Coordinates of C-alpha atoms and ligand atoms in Angstrom, one line a residue:
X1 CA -3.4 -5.9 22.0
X2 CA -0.5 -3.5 23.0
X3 CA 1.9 -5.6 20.9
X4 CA -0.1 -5.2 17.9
X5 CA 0.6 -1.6 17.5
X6 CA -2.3 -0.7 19.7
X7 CA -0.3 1.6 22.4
X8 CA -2.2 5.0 23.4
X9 CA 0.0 6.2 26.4
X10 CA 3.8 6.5 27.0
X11 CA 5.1 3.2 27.9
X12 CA 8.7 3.8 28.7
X13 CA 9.6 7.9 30.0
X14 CA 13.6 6.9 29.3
X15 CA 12.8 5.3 26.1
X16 CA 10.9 8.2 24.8
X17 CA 13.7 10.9 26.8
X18 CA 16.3 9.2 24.9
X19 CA 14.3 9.8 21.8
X20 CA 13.7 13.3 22.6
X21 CA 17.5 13.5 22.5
X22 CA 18.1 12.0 19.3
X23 CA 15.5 13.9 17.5
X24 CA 17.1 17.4 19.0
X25 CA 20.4 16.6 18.3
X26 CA 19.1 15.5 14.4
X27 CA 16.9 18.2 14.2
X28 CA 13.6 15.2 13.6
X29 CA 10.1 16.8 13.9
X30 CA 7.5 14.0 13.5
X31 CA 4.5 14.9 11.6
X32 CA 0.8 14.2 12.9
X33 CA -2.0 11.7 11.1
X34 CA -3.5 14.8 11.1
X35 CA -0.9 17.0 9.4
X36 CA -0.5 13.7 6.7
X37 CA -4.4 13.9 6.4
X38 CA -4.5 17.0 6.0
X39 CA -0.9 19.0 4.7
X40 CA -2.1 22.1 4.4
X41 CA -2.0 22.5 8.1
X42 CA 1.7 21.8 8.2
X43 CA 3.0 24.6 9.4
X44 CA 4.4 27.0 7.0
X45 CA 8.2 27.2 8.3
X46 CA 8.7 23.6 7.6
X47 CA 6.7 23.9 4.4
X48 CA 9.0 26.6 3.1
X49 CA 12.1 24.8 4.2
X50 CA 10.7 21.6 1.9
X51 CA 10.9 23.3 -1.2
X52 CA 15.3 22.5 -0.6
X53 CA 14.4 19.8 0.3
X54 CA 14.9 16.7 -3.1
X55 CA 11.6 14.3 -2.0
X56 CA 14.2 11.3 -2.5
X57 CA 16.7 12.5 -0.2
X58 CA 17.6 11.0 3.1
X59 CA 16.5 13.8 5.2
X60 CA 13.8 13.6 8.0
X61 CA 12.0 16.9 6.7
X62 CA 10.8 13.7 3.6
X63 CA 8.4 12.5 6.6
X64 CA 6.2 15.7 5.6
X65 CA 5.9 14.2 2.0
X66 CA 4.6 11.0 3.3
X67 CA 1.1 11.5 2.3
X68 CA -1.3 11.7 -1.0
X69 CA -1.1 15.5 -1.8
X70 CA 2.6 16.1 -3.1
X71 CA 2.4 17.9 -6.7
X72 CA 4.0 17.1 -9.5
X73 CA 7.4 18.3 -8.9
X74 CA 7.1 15.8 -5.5
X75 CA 8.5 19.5 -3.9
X76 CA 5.0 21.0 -2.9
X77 CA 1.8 20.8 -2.6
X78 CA -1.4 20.0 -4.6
X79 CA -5.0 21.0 -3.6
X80 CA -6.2 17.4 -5.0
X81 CA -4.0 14.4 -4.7
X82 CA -3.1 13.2 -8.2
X83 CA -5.0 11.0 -9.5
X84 CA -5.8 9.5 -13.2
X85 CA -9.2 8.8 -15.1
X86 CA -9.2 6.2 -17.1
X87 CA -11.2 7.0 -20.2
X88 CA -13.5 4.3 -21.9
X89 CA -11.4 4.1 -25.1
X90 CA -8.8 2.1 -22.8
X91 CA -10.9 0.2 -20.3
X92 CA -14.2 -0.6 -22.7
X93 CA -16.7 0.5 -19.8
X94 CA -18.7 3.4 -18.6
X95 CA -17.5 4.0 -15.3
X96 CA -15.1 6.3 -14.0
X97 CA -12.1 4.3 -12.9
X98 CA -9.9 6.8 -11.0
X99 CA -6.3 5.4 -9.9
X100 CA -4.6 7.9 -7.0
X101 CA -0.7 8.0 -7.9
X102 CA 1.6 6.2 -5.4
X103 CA 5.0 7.0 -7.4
X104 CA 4.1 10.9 -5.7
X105 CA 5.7 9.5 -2.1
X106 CA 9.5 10.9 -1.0
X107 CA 12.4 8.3 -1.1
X108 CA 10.7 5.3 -2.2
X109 CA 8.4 6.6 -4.7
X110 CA 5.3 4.5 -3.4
X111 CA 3.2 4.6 -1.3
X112 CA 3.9 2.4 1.3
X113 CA 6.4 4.5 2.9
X114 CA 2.7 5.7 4.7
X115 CA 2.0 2.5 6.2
X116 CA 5.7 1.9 7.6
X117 CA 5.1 5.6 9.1
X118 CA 1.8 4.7 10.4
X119 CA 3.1 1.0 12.0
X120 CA 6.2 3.3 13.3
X121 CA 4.3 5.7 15.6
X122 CA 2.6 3.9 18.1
X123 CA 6.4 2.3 18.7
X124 CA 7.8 5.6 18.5
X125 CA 5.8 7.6 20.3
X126 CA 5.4 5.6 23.3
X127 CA 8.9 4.6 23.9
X128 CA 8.2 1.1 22.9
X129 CA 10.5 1.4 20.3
X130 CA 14.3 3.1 21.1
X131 CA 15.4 4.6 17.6
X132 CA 19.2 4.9 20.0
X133 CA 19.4 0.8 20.6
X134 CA 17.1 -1.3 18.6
X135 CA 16.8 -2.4 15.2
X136 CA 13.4 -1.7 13.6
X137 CA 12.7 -4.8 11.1
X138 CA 10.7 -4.2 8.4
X139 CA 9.3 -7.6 6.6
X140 CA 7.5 -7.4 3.5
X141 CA 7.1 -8.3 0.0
X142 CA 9.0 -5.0 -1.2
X143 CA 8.4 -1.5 -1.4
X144 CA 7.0 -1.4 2.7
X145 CA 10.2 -2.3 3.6
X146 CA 11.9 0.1 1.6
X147 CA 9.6 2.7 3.1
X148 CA 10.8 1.0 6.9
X149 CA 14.5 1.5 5.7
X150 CA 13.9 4.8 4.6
X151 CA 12.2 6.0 7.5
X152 CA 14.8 4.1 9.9
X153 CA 17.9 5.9 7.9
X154 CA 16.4 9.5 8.2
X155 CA 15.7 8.9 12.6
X156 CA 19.1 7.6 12.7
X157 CA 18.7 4.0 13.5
X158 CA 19.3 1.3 12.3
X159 CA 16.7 -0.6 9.6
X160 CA 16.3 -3.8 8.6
X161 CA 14.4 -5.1 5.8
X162 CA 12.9 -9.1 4.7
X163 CA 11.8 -9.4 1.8
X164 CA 11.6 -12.8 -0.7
X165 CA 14.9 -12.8 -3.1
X166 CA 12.9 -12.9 -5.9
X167 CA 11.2 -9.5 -5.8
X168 CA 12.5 -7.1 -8.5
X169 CA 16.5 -6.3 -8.9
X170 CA 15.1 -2.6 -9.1
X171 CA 13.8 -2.8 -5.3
X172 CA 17.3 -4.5 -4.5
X173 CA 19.4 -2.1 -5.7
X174 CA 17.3 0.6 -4.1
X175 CA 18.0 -1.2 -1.0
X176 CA 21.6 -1.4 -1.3
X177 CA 22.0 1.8 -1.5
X178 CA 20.0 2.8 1.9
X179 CA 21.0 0.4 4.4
X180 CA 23.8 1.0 6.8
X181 CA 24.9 -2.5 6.2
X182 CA 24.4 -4.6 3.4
X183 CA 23.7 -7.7 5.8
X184 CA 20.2 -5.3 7.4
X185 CA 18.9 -7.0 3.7
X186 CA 17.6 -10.5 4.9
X187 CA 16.2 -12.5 1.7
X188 CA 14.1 -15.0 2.5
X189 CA 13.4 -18.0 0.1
X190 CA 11.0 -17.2 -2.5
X191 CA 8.6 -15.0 -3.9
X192 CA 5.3 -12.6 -3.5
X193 CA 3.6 -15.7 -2.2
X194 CA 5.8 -16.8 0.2
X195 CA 4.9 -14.6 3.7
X196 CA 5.0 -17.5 5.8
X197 CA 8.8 -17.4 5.0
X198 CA 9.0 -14.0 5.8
X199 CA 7.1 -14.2 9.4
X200 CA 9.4 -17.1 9.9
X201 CA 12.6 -14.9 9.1
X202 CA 11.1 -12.4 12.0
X203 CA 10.4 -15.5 14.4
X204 CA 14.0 -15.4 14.3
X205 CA 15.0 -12.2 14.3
X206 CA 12.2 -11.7 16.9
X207 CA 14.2 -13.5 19.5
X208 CA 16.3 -11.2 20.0
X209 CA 15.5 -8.0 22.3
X210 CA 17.5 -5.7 20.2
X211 CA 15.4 -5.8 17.1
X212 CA 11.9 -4.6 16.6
X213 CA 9.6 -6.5 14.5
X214 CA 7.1 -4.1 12.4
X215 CA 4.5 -6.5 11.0
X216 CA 2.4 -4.4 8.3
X217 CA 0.5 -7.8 8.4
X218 CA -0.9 -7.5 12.2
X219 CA 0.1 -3.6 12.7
X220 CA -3.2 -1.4 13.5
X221 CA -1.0 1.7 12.8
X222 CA -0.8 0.3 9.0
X223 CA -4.9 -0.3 8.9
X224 CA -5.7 3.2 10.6
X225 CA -2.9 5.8 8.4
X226 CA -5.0 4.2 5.3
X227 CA -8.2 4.3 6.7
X228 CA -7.5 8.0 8.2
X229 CA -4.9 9.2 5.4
X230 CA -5.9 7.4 2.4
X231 CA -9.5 7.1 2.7
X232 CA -9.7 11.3 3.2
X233 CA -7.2 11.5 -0.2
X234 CA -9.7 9.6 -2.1
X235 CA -12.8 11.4 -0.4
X236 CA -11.1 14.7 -1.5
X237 CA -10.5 13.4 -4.8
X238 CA -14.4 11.8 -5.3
X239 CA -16.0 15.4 -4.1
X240 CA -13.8 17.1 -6.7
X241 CA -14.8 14.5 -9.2
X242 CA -18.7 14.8 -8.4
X243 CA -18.5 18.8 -8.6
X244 CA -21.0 20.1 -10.3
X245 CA -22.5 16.7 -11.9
X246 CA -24.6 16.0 -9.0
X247 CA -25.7 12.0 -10.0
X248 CA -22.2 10.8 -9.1
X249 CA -22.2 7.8 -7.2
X250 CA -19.2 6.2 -5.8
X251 CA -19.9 2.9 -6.7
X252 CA -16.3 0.7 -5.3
X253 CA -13.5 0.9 -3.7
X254 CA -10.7 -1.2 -5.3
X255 CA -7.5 -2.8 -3.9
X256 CA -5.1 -5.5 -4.6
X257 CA -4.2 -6.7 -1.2
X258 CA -1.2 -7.5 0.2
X259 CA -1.3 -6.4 3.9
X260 CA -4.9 -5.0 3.3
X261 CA -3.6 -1.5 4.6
X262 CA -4.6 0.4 1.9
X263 CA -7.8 -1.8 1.6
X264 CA -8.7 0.3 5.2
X265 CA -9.3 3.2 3.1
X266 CA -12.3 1.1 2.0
X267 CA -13.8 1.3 5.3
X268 CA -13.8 5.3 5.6
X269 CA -15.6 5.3 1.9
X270 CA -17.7 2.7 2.6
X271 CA -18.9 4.8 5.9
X272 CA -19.1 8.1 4.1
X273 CA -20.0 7.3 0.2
X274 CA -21.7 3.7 1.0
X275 CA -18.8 2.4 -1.6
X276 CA -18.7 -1.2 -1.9
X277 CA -14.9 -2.8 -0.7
X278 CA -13.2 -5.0 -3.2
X279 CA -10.0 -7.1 -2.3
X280 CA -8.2 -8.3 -4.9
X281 CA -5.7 -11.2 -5.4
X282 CA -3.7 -12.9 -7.9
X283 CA -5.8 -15.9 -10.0
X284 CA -2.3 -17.8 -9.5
X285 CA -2.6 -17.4 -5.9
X286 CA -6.3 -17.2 -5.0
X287 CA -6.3 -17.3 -1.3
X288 CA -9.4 -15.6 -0.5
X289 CA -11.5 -16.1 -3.3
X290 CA -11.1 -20.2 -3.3
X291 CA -8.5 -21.2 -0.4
X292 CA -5.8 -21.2 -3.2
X293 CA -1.9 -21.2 -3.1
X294 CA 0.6 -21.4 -5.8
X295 CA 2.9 -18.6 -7.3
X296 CA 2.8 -15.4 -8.8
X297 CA 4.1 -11.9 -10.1
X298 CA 2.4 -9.1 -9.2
X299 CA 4.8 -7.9 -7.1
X300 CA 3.4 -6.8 -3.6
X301 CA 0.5 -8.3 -3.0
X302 CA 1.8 -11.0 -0.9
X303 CA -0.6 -14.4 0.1
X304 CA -1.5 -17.6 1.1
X305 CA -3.1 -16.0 3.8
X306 CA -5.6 -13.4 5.4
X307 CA -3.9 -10.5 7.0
X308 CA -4.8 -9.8 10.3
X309 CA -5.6 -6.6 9.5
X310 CA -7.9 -6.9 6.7
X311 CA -11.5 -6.4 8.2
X312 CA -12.8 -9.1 6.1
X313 CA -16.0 -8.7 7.5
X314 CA -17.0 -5.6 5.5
X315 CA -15.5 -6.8 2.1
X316 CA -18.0 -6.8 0.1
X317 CA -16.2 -8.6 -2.9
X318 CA -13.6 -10.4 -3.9
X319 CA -11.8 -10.6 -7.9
X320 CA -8.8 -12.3 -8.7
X321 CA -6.6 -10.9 -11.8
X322 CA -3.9 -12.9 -13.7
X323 CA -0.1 -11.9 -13.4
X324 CA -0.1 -12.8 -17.3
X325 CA -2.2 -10.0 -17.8
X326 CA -0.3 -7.7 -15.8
X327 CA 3.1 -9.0 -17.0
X328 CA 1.2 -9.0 -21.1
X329 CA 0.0 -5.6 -20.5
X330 CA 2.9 -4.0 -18.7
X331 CA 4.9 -5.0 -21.6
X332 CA 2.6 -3.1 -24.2
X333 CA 2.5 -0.5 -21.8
X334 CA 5.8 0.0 -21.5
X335 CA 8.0 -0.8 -24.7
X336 CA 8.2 1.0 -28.0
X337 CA 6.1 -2.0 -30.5
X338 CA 3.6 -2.0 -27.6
X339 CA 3.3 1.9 -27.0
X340 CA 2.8 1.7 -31.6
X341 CA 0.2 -1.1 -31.6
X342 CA -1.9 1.2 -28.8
X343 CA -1.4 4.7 -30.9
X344 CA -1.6 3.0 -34.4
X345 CA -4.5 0.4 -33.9
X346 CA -6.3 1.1 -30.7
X347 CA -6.2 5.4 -31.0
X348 CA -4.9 6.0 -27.8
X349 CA -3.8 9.5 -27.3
X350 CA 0.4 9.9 -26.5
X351 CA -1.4 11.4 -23.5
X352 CA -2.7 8.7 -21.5
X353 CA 0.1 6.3 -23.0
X354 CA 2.8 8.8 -20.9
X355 CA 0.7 8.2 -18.0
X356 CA 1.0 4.6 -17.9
X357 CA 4.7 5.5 -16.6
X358 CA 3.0 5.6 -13.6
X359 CA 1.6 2.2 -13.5
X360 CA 3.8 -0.8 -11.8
X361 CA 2.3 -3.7 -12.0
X362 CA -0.1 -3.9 -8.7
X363 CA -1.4 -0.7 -10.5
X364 CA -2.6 -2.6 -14.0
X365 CA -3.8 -5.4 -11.5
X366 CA -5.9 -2.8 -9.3
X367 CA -6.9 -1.4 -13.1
X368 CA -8.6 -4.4 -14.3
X369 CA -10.1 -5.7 -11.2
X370 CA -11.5 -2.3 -11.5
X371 CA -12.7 -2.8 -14.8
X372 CA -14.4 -6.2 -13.7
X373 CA -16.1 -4.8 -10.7
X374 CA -17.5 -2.0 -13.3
X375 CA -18.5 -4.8 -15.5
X376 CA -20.1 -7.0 -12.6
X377 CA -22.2 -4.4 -11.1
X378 CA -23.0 -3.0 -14.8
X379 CA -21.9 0.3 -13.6
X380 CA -22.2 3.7 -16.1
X381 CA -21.4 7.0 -16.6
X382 CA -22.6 8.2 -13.1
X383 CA -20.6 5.7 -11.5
X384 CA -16.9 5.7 -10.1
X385 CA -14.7 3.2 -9.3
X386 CA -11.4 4.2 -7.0
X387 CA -8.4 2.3 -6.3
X388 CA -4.7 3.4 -6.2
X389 CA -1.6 3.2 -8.7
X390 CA 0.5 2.1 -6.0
X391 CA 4.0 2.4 -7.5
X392 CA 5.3 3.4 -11.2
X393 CA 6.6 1.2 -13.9
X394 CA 10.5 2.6 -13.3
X395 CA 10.6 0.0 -10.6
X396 CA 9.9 -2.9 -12.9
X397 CA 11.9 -2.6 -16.0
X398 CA 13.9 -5.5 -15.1
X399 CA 10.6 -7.7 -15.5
X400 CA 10.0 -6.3 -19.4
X401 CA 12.9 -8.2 -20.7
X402 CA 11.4 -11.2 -18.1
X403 CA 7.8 -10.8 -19.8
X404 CA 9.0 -10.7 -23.1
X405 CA 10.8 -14.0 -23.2
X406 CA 8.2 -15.6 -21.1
X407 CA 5.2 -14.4 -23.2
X408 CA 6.3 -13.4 -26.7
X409 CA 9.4 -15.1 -27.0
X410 CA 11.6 -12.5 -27.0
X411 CA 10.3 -10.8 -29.6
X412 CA 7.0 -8.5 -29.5
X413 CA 5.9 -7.6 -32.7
X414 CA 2.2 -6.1 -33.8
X415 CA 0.9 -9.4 -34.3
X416 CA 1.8 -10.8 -30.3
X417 CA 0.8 -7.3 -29.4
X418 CA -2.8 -7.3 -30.3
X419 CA -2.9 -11.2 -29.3
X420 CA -1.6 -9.4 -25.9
X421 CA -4.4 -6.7 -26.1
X422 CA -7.2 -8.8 -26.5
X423 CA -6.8 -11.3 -24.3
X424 CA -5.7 -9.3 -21.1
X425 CA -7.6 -6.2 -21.8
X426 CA -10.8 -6.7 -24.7
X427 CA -11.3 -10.1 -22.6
X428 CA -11.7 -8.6 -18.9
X429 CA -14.7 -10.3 -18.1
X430 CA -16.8 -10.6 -14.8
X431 CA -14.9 -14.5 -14.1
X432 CA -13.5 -15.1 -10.4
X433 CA -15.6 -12.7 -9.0
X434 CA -17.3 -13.4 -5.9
X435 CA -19.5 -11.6 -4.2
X436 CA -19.3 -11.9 -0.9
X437 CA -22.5 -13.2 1.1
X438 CA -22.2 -13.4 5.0
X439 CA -21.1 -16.8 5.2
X440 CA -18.7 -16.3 2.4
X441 CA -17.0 -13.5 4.8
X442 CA -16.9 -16.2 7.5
X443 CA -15.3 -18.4 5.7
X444 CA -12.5 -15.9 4.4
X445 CA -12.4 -14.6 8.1
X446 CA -11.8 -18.1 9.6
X447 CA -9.2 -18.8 7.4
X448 CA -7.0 -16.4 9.3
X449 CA -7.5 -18.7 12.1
X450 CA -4.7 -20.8 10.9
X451 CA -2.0 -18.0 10.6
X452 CA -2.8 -15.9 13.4
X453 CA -3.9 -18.3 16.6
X454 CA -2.1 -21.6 15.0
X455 CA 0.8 -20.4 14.0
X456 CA 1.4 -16.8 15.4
X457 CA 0.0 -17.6 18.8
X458 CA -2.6 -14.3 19.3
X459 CA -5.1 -15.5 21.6
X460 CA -8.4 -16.5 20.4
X461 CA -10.5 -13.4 21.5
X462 CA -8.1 -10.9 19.8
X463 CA -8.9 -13.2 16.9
X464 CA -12.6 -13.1 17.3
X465 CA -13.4 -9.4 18.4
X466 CA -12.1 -8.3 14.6
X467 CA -15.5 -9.9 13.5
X468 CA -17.6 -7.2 14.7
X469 CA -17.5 -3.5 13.3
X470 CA -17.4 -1.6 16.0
X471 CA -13.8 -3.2 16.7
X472 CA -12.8 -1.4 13.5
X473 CA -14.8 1.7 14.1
X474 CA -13.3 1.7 17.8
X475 CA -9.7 1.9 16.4
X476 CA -9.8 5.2 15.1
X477 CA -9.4 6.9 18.6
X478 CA -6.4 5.8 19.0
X479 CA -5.4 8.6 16.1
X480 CA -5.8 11.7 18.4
X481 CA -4.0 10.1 21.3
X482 CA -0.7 9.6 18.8
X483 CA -1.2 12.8 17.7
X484 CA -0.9 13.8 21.2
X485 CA 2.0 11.7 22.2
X486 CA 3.6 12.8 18.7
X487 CA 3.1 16.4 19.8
X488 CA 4.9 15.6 23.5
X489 CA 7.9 13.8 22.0
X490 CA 8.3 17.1 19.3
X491 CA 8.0 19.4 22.5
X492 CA 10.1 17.4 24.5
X493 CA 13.1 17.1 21.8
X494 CA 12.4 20.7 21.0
X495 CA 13.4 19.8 17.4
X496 CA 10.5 22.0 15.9
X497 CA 10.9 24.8 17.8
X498 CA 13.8 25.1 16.3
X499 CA 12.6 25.4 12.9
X500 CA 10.1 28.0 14.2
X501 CA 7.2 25.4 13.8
Ligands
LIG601 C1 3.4 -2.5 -5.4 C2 2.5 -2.8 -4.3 N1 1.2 -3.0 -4.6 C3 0.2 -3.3 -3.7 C4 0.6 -3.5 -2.4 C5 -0.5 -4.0 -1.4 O1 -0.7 -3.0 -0.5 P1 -1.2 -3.4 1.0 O2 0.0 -4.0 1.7 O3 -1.5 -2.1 1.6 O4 -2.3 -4.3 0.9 C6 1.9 -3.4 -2.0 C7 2.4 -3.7 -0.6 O5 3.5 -3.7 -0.3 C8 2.9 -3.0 -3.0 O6 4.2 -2.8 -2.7

């Protein structure tokens, strides 16, 4: 499954010399899963050369930032990676529901840039991929290949991203500014739901030997930097959480999916805490929970199918959440008649209201799924529920003025504010839930059928063998041998030597 991202040995010397070159003449050092994991053991030259370094800037020190622990100037380092608790007063229920902060990540302020890192390496350091002669494409529904273009920009090569033209101007614009070219943007009809599209753009682009294609869809390196990278943030986060109240359970694992990358975290909690793994979807789109299509706008959590990467198998439950209230509520989150209704008639503290800065919308999606999974498994005070805040609410202010006219036309005022409040947050019940049974999984898992052997040709065992655990389980060796081919390209270029590191 070599061209799946699987690679654990140097496939091309020449590639990976030529690399070398480029990364000593542009001074790249590549960080380790292990230093992401773990930043403190980034070694304390290129840690003091960070702090001139801006975390948005185009320079290839940034891939040091690319993990959960940046503080809150995004310029060093935090023991615990940010995170927010959610208190009862907001989401009526007992549990802990703890969101890790995305917008923390360097140049695209989400966390995505991780998984393009993580599908990047493999290539990279295995001379698969020549950052001197090919294109890297990056398709998605957004921020991954922003995090793609970014990444391609700061090695010197040349990025390209897909993505539907109907994802938000905000992402766009971002995107004009970093591509070499603005034709490296390739819009492809439609929106969040419409990957097929988008793996038909790369069918395209695919044919030619120049460009390589980084599927985050069917890229291992984007399952195993969340299970390895995310799964450890939120472990470190849990333990700090459970200090010193000793009942603390860690009850679910919640994540909107749109690759099913960061879902992978799920598996590294379910292994160490026994959480349970909940995928979540859009009700407009439910794909996994009833073999639905249709439309949708919660940006980034692309469908109509089952990633290849999800390990479907070890969900344990599926909930589907309405872009009307995530559109409803980002509104009230976000404008200044929503922000008075929550102070004035709900008593929410100015507080938590400044946090919900950090909120985009797959966030408030990942926050009420997290509130029905609570709710479902009647979870209390000893319980906590984790799931990311994947990007902020700065890269969605174009869809305020969008939401408005759509769902209070034009005009929010207290009245369409509390109609907004109860029915997308009081009203969070336990519907489209499903808890997943074994022949519910086998269902969800044959679905992918049609995508991956029908239409994307991988042959039927490579299909099959992601059924079994130890598959998944199996995967994480490959981490220490990129960590060792990362370490022989950074010797070989010389680049950290160097910078003393
Ligand atoms: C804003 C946002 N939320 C959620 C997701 C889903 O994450 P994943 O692709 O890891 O499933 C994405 C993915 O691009 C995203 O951009």
């Amino acid at each position: 499954m070599a061209r799946l991202g699987l690679e654990r040995s140097v496939v091309d010397a020449e590639v990976l010399k030529r690399t070398a070159g480029r990364f000593r003449q542009a001074g790249v050092v590549l960080p380790t899963v292990a230093q992401l994991k773990n930043p403190a053991t980034i070694p304390a030259p290129i840690q003091e050369k960070l702090r001139t370094v801006e975390p948005d800037a185009s320079d290839s020190l940034n891939l040091f930032r690319v993990h959960w622990f940046n503080d809150a100037s995004r310029k060093g380092l935090a023991d615990i990676p940010a995170f927010v608790e959610l208190p009862e007063q907001l989401t009526g229920v007992k549990a802990r529901i703890v969101l890790l902060l995305g917008n923390r990540f360097p140049m695209i302020r989400a966390h995505k840039v991780l998984a393009a890192y993580g599908c990047l390496i493999p290539r990279i350091a295995s001379g698969k991929f020549d950052p001197t002669r090919h294109r890297a494409i990056w398709p998605s529904t957004g921020n991954y290949c922003r995090g793609g273009v970014a990444i391609s920009r700061i090695l010197g090569c040349r990025g390209v991203a897909v993505l539907p033209e109907n994802m938000s101007s905000e992402r766009f614009e971002w995107l004009g500014k970093w591509v070499a070219d603005p034709a490296d943007i390739i819009r492809t009809p439609g929106s969040e739901s419409n990957v097929k599209e988008i793996y038909d753009a790369c069918a395209v682009l695919g044919r030619d030997p120049a460009n390589i294609i980084f599927n985050q869809f069917c890229e291992f390196g984007n399952y195993l930097i969340h299970r390895t990278c995310t799964g450890t943030a939120m472990e470190r986060v849990f333990d700090h959480l459970a200090k010193g109240r000793a009942n603390t359970r860690l009850a679910a694992y919640v994540s909107a999916s749109g690759s099913a990358g960061t879902l992978a975290a799920g598996d590294h909690l379910k292994q160490k805490f026994g959480a349970r793994i909940v995928a979540v979807e859009a009700l407009e789109c439910p794909t996994l929970l009833y073999n639905g299509f249709g439309e949708h706008n919660i940006q980034g959590i692309g469908d109509k199918h089952v990633p290849f990467i999800h390990n479907v198998m070890n969900t344990d439950l599926v909930a589907a959440v309405s872009d009307r209230a995530t559109d409803t509520l980002f509104v009230l989150f976000n404008t200044a008649e929503g922000r008075k209704y929550l102070i004035e008639r709900c008593g929410l503290g100015a507080d938590l209201i400044g946090m919900f800065s950090n909120f985009g919308l797959s966030s408030l999606c990942n926050m009420l799924a997290a509130i029905k999974t609570a709710k479902y498994y009647d979870l209390g005070q000893d319980d906590v529920v984790m799931s990311v805040a994947t990007d902020g609410a700065d890269l969605y202010a174009s869809e305020i003025r969008r939401a408005t006219a759509r769902y209070f036309g034009n005009r929010l005022d207290a009245v369409s504010a509390g109609e907004a409040w109860g029915r997308s947050m009081l009203a969070t019940t336990t519907d489209h839930m499903l808890e997943l049974n074994h022949y519910d999984r086998k269902r969800i898992f044959n679905l992918g059928y049609f995508t991956w052997v029908e239409q994307q040709g991988v042959p039927l065992d490579e299909f099959n063998v992601r059924a079994d655990q130890s598959f998944w389980d199996g995967l994480l060796e490959l981490v220490p041998a990129w960590d060792t081919m990362i370490a022989d390209v950074n010797a070989q270029s010389g680049a950290a030597v160097a910078l003393n590191a």
